[in-house]
Short mmCIF file of C-alpha atoms in Angstrom, two decimals:
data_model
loop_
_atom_site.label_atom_id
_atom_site.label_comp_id
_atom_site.label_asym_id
_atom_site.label_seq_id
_atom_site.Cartn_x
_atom_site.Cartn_y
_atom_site.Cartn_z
CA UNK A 1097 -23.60 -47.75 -47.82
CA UNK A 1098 -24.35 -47.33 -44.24
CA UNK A 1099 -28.08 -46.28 -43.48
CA UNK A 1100 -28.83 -43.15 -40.96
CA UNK A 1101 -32.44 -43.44 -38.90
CA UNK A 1102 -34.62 -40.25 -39.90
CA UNK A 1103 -34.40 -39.02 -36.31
CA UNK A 1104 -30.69 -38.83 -36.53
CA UNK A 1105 -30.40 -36.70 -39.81
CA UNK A 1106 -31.11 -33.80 -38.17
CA UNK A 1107 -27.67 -34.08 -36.41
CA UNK A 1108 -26.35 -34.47 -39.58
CA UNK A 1109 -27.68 -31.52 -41.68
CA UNK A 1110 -25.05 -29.34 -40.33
CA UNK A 1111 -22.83 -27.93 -43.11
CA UNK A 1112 -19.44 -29.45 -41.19
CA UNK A 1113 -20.51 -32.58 -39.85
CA UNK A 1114 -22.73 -33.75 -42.92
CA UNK A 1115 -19.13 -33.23 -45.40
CA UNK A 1116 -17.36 -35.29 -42.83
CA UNK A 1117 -19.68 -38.11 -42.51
CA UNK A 1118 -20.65 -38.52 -46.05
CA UNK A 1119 -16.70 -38.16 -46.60
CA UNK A 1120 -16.00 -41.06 -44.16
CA UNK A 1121 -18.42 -42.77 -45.63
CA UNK A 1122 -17.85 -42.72 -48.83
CA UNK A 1123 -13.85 -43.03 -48.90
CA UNK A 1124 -13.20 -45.60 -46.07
CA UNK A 1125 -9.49 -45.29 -46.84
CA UNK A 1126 -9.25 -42.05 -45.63
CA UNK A 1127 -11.36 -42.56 -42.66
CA UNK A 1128 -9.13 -45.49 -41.91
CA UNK A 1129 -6.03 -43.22 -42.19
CA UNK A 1130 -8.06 -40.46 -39.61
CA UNK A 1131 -8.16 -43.53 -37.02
CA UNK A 1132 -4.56 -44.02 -37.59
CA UNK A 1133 -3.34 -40.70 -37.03
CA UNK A 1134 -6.00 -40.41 -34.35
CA UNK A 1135 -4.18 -43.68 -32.21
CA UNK A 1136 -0.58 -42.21 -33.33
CA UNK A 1137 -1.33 -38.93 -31.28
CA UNK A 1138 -2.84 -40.84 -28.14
CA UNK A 1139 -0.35 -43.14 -28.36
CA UNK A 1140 2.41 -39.86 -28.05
CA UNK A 1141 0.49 -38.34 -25.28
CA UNK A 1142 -0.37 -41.18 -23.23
CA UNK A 1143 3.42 -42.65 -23.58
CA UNK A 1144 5.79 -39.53 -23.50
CA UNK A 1145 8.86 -39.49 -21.27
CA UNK A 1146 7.77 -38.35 -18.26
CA UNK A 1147 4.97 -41.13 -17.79
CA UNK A 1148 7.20 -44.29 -18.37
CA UNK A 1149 10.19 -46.30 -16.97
CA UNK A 1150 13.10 -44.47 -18.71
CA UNK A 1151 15.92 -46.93 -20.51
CA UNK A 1152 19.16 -45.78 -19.97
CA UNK A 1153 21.30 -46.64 -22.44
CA UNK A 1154 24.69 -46.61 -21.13
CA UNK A 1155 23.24 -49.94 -19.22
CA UNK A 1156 20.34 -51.00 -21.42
CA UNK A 1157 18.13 -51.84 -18.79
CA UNK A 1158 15.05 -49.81 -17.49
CA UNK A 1159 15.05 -48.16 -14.39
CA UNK A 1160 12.79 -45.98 -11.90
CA UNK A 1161 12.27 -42.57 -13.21
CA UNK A 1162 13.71 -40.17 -11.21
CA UNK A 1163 9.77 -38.46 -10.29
CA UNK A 1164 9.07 -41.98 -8.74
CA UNK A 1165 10.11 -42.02 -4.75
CA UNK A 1166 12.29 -44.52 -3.53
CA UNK A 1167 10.29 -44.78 -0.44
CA UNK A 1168 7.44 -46.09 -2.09
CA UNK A 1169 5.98 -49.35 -0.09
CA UNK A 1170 4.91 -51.28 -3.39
CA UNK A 1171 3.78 -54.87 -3.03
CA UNK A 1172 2.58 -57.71 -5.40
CA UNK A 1173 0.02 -59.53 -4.21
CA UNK A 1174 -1.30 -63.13 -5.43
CA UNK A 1175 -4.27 -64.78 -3.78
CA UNK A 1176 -5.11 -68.79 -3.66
CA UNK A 1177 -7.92 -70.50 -2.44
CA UNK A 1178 -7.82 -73.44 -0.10
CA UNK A 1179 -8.13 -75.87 -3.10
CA UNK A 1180 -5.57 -74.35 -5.47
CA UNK A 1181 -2.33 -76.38 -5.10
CA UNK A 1182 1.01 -73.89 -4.35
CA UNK A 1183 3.11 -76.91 -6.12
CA UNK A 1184 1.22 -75.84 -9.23
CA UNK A 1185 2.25 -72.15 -9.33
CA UNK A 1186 5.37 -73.05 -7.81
CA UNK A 1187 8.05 -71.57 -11.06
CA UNK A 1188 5.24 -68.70 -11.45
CA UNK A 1189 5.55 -67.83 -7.99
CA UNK A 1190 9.38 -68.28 -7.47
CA UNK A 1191 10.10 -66.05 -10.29
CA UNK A 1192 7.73 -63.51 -8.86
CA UNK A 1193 9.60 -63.65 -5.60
CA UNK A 1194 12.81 -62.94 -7.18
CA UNK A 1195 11.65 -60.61 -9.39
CA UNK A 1196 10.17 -58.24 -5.92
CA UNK A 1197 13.28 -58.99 -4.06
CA UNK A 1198 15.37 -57.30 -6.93
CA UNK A 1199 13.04 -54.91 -7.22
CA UNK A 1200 12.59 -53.84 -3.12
CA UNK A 1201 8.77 -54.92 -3.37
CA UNK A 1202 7.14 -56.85 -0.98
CA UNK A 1203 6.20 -60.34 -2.43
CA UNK A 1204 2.60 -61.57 -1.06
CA UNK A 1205 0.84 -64.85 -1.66
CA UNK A 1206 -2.22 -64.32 0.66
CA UNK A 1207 -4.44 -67.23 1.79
CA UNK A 1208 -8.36 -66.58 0.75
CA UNK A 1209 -9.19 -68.87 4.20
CA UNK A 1210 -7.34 -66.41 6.28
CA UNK A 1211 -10.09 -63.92 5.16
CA UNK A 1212 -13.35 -65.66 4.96
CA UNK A 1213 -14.30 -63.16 8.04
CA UNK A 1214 -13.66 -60.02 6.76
CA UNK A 1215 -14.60 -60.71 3.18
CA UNK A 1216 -17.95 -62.75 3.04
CA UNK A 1217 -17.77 -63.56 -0.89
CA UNK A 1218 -17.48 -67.21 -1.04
CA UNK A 1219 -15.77 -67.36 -4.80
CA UNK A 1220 -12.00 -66.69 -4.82
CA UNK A 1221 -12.69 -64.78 -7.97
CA UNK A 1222 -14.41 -62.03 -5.95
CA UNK A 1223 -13.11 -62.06 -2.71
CA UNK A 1224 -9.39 -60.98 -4.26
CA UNK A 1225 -10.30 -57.90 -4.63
CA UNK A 1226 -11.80 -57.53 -1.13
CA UNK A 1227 -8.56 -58.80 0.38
CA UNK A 1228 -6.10 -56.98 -1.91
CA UNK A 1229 -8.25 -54.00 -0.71
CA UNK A 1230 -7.36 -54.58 3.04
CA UNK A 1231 -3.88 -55.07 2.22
CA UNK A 1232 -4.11 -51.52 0.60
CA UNK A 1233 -3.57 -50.36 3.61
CA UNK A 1234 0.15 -51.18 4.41
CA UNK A 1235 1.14 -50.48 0.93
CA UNK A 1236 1.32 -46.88 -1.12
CA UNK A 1237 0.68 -49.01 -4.42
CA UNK A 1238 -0.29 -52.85 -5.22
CA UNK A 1239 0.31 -54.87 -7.96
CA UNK A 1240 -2.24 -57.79 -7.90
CA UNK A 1241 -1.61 -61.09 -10.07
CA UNK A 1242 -2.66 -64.11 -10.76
CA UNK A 1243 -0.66 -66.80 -8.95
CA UNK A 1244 -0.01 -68.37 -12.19
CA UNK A 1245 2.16 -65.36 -14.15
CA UNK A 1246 5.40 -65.49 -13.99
CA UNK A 1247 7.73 -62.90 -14.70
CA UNK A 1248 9.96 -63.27 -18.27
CA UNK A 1249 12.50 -60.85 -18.20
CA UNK A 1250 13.60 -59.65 -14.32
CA UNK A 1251 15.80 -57.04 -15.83
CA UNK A 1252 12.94 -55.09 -16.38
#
């Protein structure tokens, strides 16, 4: 059985809270059950119609939601280093490319050399984010990604 400090019981003398813990506590299968009804209801509310790509199912595909502008300037944006080799990510990148050309996004692979004076970090790991942040500025949204994902499915 799980021990309380004496400091904390007095947070716990409370008529409503005390049954509850010591309920919990003693019947783990219906604490477990609380949790799952608990991530059920987030789940709902975070992932109701509305929020998400749509799938309509005349064409079983997924497409913009009809609250999403067209006119949205949305890029992807993948940043190497001078030492990474583009032969490497080569399929990645390619199927990244397609996938923003069927999608009307702009398709970046930025050069971390090209940036060395506006953003002073010296790792690639860091200075990403300080150049995807400059880019910010031509784009209403940004998708940033490694250069080695690939994309799967492009009917999504």
């Amino acid at each position: 059985m799980m021990m309380i400090p004496p400091r904390a019981l007095s947070i716990f003398q409370k008529p409503i809270v005390g049954k509850a813990l010591s309920l919990a506590m003693s019947n783990r299968a219906v604490f477990a059950g609380v949790i799952i009804v608990c991530a059920a209801l987030n789940t709902w509310y975070l992932y109701r119609d509305e929020l998400l790509l749509f799938s309509d199912s005349s064409q079983n595909v997924l497409t913009r939601s009809p609250e999403v502008p067209m006119n949205l300037k949305i890029a992807i944006v993948s940043v190497l280093d001078v030492s990474s080799s583009r032969t490497k990510y080569s399929t990645a990148m390619a199927s990244m490319e397609c996938y923003a050309l069927r999608q009307n996004y702009t398709y970046l692979v930025a050069n971390g050399a090209n940036y060395r004076n506006d953003c002073k970090h010296k790792d690639i790991t860091f200075q990403r984010h300080c150049i995807v942040a400059i880019l910010l500025s031509s784009f209403d949204w940004i998708l940033f990604v490694d250069a080695d994902i690939g994309v799967v499915n492009e009917n999504v």
